[in-house]
Coordinates of C-alpha atoms and ligand atoms in Angstrom, one line a residue:
X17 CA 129.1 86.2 88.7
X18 CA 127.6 83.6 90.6
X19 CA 127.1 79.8 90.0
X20 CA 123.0 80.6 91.1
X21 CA 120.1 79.6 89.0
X22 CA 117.5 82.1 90.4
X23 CA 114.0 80.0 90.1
X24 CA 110.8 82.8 90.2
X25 CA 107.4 80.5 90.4
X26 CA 105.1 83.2 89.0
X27 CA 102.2 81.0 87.7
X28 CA 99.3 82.3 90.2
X29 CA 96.6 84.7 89.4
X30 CA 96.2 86.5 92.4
X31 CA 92.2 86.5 93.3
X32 CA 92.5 88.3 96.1
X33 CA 93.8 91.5 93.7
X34 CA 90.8 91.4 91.3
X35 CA 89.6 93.3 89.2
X36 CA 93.6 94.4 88.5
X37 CA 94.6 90.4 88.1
X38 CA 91.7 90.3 85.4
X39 CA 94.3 91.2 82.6
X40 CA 97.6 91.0 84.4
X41 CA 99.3 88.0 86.8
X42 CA 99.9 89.0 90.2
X43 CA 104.0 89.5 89.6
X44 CA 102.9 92.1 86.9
X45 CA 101.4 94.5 89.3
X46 CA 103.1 97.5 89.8
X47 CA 104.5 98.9 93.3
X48 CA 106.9 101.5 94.1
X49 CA 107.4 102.6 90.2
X50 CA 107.7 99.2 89.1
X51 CA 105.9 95.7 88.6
X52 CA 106.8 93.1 91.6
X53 CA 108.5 90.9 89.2
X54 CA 110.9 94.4 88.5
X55 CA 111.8 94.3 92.1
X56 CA 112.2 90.7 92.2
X57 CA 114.4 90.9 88.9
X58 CA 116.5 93.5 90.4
X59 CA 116.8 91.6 93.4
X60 CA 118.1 88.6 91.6
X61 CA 120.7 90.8 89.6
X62 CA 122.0 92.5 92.8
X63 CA 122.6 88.7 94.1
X64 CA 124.9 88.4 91.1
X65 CA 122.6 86.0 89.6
X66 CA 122.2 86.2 85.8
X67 CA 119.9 82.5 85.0
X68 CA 116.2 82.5 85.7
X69 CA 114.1 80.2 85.2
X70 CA 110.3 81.3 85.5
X71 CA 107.4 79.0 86.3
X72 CA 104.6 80.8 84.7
X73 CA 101.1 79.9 84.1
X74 CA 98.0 82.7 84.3
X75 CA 98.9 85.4 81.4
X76 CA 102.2 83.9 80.7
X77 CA 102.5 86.2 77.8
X78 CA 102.6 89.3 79.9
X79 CA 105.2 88.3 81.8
X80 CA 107.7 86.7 78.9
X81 CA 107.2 90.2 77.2
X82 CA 107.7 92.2 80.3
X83 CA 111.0 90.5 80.7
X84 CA 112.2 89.9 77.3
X85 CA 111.7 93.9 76.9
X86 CA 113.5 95.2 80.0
X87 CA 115.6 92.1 81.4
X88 CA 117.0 90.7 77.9
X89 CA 120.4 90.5 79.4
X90 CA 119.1 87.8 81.6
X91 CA 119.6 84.2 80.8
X92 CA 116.1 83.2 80.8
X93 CA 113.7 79.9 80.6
X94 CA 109.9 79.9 81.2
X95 CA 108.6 76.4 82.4
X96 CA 104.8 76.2 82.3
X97 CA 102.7 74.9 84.7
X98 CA 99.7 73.7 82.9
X99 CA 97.5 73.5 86.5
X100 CA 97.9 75.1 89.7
X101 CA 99.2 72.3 91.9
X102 CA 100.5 74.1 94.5
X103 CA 104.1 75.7 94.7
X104 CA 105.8 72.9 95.2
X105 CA 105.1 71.0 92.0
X106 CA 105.6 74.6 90.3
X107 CA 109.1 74.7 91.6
X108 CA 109.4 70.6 91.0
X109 CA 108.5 71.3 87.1
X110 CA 112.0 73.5 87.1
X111 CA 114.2 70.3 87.7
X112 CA 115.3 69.9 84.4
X113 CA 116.3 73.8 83.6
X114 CA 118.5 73.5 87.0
X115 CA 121.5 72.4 88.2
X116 CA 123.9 73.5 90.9
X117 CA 122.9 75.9 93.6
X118 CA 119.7 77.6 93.4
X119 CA 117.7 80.6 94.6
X120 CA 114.0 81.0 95.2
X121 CA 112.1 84.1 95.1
X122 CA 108.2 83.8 95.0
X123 CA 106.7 86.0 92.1
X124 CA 104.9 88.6 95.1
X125 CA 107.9 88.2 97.4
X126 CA 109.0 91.9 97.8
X127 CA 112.3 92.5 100.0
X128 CA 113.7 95.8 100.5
X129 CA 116.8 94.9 102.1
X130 CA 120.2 93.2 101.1
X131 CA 119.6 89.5 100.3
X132 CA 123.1 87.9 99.8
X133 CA 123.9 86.7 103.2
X134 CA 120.6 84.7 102.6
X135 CA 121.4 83.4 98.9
X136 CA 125.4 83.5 99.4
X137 CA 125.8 82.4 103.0
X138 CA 127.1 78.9 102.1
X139 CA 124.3 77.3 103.7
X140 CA 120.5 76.5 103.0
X141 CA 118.9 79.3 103.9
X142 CA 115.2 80.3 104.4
X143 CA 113.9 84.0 105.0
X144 CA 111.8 84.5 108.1
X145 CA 110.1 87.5 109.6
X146 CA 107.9 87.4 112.4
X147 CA 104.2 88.2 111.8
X148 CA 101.0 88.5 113.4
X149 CA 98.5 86.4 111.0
X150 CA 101.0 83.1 111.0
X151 CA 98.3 80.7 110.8
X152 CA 98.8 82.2 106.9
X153 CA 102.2 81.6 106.0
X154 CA 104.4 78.4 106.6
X155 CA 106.0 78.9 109.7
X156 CA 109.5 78.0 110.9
X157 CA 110.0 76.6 114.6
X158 CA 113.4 77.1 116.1
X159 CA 115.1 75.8 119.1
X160 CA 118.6 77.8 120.2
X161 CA 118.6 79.3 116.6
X162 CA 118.2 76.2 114.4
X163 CA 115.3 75.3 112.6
X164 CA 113.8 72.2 113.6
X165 CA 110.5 71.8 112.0
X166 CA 108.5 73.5 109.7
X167 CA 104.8 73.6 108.8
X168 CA 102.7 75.4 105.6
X169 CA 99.4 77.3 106.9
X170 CA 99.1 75.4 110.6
X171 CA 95.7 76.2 112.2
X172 CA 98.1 76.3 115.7
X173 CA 100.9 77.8 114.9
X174 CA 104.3 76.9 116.9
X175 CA 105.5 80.4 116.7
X176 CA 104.9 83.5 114.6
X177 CA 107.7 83.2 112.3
X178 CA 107.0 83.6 108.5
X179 CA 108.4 81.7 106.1
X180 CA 108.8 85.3 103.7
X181 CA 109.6 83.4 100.1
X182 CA 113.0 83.8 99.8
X183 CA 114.7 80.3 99.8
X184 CA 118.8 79.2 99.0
X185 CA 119.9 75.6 98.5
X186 CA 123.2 74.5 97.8
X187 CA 122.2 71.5 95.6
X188 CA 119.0 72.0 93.7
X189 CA 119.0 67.8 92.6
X190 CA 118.3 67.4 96.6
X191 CA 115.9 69.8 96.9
X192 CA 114.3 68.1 93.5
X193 CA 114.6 64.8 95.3
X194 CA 113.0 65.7 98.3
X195 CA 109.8 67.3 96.3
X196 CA 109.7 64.1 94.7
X197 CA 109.3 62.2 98.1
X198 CA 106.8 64.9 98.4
X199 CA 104.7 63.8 95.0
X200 CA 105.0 60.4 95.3
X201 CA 103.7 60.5 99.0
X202 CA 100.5 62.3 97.6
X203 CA 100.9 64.8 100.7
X204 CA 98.8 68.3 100.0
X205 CA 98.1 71.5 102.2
X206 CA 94.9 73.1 101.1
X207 CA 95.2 70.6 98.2
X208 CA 98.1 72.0 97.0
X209 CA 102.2 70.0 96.8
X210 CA 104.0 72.2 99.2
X211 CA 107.1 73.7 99.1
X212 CA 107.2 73.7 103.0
X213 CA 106.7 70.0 102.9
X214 CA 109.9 69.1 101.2
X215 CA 111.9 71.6 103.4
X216 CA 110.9 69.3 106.4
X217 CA 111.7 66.3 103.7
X218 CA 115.1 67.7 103.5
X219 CA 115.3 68.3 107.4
X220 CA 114.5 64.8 108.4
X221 CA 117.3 63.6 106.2
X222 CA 119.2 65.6 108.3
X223 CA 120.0 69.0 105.7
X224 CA 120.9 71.9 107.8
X225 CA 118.6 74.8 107.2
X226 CA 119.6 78.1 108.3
X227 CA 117.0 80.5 109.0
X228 CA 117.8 84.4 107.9
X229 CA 115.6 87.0 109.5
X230 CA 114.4 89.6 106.6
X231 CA 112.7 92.4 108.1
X232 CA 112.4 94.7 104.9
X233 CA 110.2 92.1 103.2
X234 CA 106.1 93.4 102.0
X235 CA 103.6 91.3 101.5
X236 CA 101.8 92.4 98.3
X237 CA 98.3 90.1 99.1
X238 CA 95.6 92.3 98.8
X239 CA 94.9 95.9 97.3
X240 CA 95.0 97.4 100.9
X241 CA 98.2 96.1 101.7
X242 CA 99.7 97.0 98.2
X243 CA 99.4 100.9 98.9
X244 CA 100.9 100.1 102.3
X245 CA 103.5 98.7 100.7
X246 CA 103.8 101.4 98.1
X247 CA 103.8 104.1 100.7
X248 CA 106.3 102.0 102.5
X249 CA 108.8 102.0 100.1
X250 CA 108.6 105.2 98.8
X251 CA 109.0 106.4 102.4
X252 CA 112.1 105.4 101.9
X253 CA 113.3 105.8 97.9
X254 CA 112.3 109.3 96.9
X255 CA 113.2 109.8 92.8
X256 CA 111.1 112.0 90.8
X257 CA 113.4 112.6 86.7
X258 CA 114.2 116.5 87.4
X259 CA 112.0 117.7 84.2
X260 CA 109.2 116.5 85.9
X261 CA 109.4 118.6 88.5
X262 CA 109.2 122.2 86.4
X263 CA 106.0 121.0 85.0
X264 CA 103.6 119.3 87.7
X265 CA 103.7 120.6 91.7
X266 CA 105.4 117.2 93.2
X267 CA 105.2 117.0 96.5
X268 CA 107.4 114.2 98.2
X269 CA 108.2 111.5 98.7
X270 CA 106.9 110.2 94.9
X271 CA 108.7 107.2 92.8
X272 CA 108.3 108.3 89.2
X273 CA 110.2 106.2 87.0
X274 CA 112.1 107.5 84.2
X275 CA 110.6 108.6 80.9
X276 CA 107.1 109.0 82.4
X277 CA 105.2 111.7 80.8
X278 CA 103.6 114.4 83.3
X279 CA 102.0 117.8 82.6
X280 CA 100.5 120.0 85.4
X281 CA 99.5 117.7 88.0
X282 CA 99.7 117.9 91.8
X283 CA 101.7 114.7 92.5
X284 CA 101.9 113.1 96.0
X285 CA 102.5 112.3 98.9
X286 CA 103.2 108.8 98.2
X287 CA 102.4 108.6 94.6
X288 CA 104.6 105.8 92.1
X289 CA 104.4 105.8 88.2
X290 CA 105.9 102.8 86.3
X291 CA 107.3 103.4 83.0
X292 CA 105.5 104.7 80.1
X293 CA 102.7 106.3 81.9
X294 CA 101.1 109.6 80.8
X295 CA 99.4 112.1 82.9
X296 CA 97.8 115.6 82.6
X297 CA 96.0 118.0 84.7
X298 CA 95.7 115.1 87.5
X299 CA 95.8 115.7 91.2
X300 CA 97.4 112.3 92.9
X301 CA 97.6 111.1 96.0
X302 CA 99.0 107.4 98.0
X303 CA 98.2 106.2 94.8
X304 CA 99.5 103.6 92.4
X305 CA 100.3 104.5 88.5
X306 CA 100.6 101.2 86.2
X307 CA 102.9 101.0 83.0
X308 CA 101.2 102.8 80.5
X309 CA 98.5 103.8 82.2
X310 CA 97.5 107.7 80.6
X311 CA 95.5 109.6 83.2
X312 CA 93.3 112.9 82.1
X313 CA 92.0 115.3 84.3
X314 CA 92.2 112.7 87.0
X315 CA 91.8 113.1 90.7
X316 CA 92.3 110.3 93.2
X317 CA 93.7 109.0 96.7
X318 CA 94.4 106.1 98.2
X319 CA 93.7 104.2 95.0
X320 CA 95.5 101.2 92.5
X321 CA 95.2 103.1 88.8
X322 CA 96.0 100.9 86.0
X323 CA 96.1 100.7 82.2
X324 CA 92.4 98.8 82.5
X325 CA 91.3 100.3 85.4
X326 CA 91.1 103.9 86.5
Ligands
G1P60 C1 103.6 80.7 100.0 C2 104.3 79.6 100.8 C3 104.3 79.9 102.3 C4 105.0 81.3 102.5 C5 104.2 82.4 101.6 C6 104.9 83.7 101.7 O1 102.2 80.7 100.4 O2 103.7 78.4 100.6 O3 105.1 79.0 103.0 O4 104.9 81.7 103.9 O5 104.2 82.0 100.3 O6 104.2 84.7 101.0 P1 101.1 81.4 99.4 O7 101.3 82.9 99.7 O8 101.4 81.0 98.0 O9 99.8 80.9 99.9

């Protein structure tokens, strides 16, 4: 088991997913059979990483019930953050649940790939992909493989690598200690604390920062990209529970999750279903199924279906 405190900052609603962040925080969303925050959790596990601490704001409820039912082997702690100051301050607000090493995974930071080297490498690490929007993301610059500055949301970006949200530090009191700097300076991007800006706190003091490229990582931002996503990963993790497929016409790849109910529908391509959802006589496809979402006589493609909204 490892000495890791995982740290998930989870407090944001997610405007850009409305209507479907009306009654659910962005990390609750479902992709590929589950909510992010299931992929997230699962990532965390795989790590070997059994102490979480959640910074959780918008519907905390639905979160600390979502993880209390299916994660309760976890060691667990959620930290509120009363308002949305930005993600540093989120992750600052975690200091005194942490000690030790630690591991940051933003709540709508999906990563289909192996993330030890990154969180077990024996270095700070930071994920990076290469993008073509980075005037969105922070963005690393690097000179013969090293990082040597950093920058959240530049309007001229020094290169086009993303900073993907998926961050390892050896000592988490540093890390604390250089968000401080951060505070106290009153520095904001978009009026927000940045977690960016104590990364190039900790660089100036002269912290190694390793960068590790992450090419299996999905952005989750909008609906549009979500279905991508979903049709992304399914392209590549076909599972459909064997009863289902004597009842309903399946047609793959599909990612129905165990114990979902389904009763002569035409299911797929592309089509997920998260836990306890309920379908009959429905024809599905690229389409997203929600956790307990029931579905009559439904037909629909290319769509985000949820218990609220369908
Ligand atoms: C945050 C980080 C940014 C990072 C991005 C990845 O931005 O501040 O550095 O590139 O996540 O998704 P946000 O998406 O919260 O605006």
């Amino acid at each position: 088991m490892s000495n890791f405190t995982a740290i998930i900052p989870a407090a944001g609603k997610g405007v850009r997913l409305l209507p479907y962040t009306e009654h659910m925080p962005k990390t609750m969303l479902s992709v590929a059979g589950k909510p992010i925050l299931g992929h997230i959790l699962d990532q965390v596990e795989s790590c070997g990483i059994k102490k979480v601490v959640f910074i959780v704001g918008y519907k905390k409820e639905a979160i600390e019930e979502f993880v209390r039912e299916r994660y309760a082997h976890l060691d667990v702690t959620f930290v509120e953050q009363p308002e949305p100051k930005g993600l540093g301050h989120a992750i600052y607000l975690a200091k005194d649940a942490v000690s030790g090493p630690c591991f940051i995974l933003l709540g709508d930071t999906i990563v289909d790939g192996n993330l030890r080297p990154l969180v077990h490498g024996g270095k700070n690490a930071v994920g990076i992909k290469p993008v073509p929007d980075p005037q969105r993301f922070g963005i690393v610059e690097l000179k013969n493989g090293k990082i040597v500055s950093f920058e959240e949301k530049p309007a001229c970006p020094k290169s086009d690598l993303a900073i993907i949200g998926a961050y390892s530090f050896l000592d988490s009191a540093r890390l604390f200690s250089a968000l401080e700097e951060v505070i106290r300076s009153g520095k904001t991007v978009k009026n927000e604390i940045q977690l960016t800006d104590a990364l190039s706190v900790l660089l100036s003091r002269g912290e190694e920062i390793v960068p590790v490229l992450m090419n299996d990582w999905f952005d989750c931002g909008t609906v549009e990209v979500m279905i991508q996503t979903n049709r992304l990963l399914l392209s590549r993790h076909h599972r459909v529970p064997a009863e289902l497929e004597k009842n309903n016409k399946i047609i793959p790849p599909c990612w129905i999750e165990d114990g979902v109910k389904a009763e002569n529908c035409v299911l797929g391509p592309y089509v997920s279903a998260a836990y306890g959802a309920e379908l009959k006589d429905c024809t599905l496809e690229d389409c997203i199924v929600g956790p307990h979402t029931q579905l009559d006589k439904k037909t629909a493609v290319h769509a985000v279906l949820d218990k609220y909204n369908h």
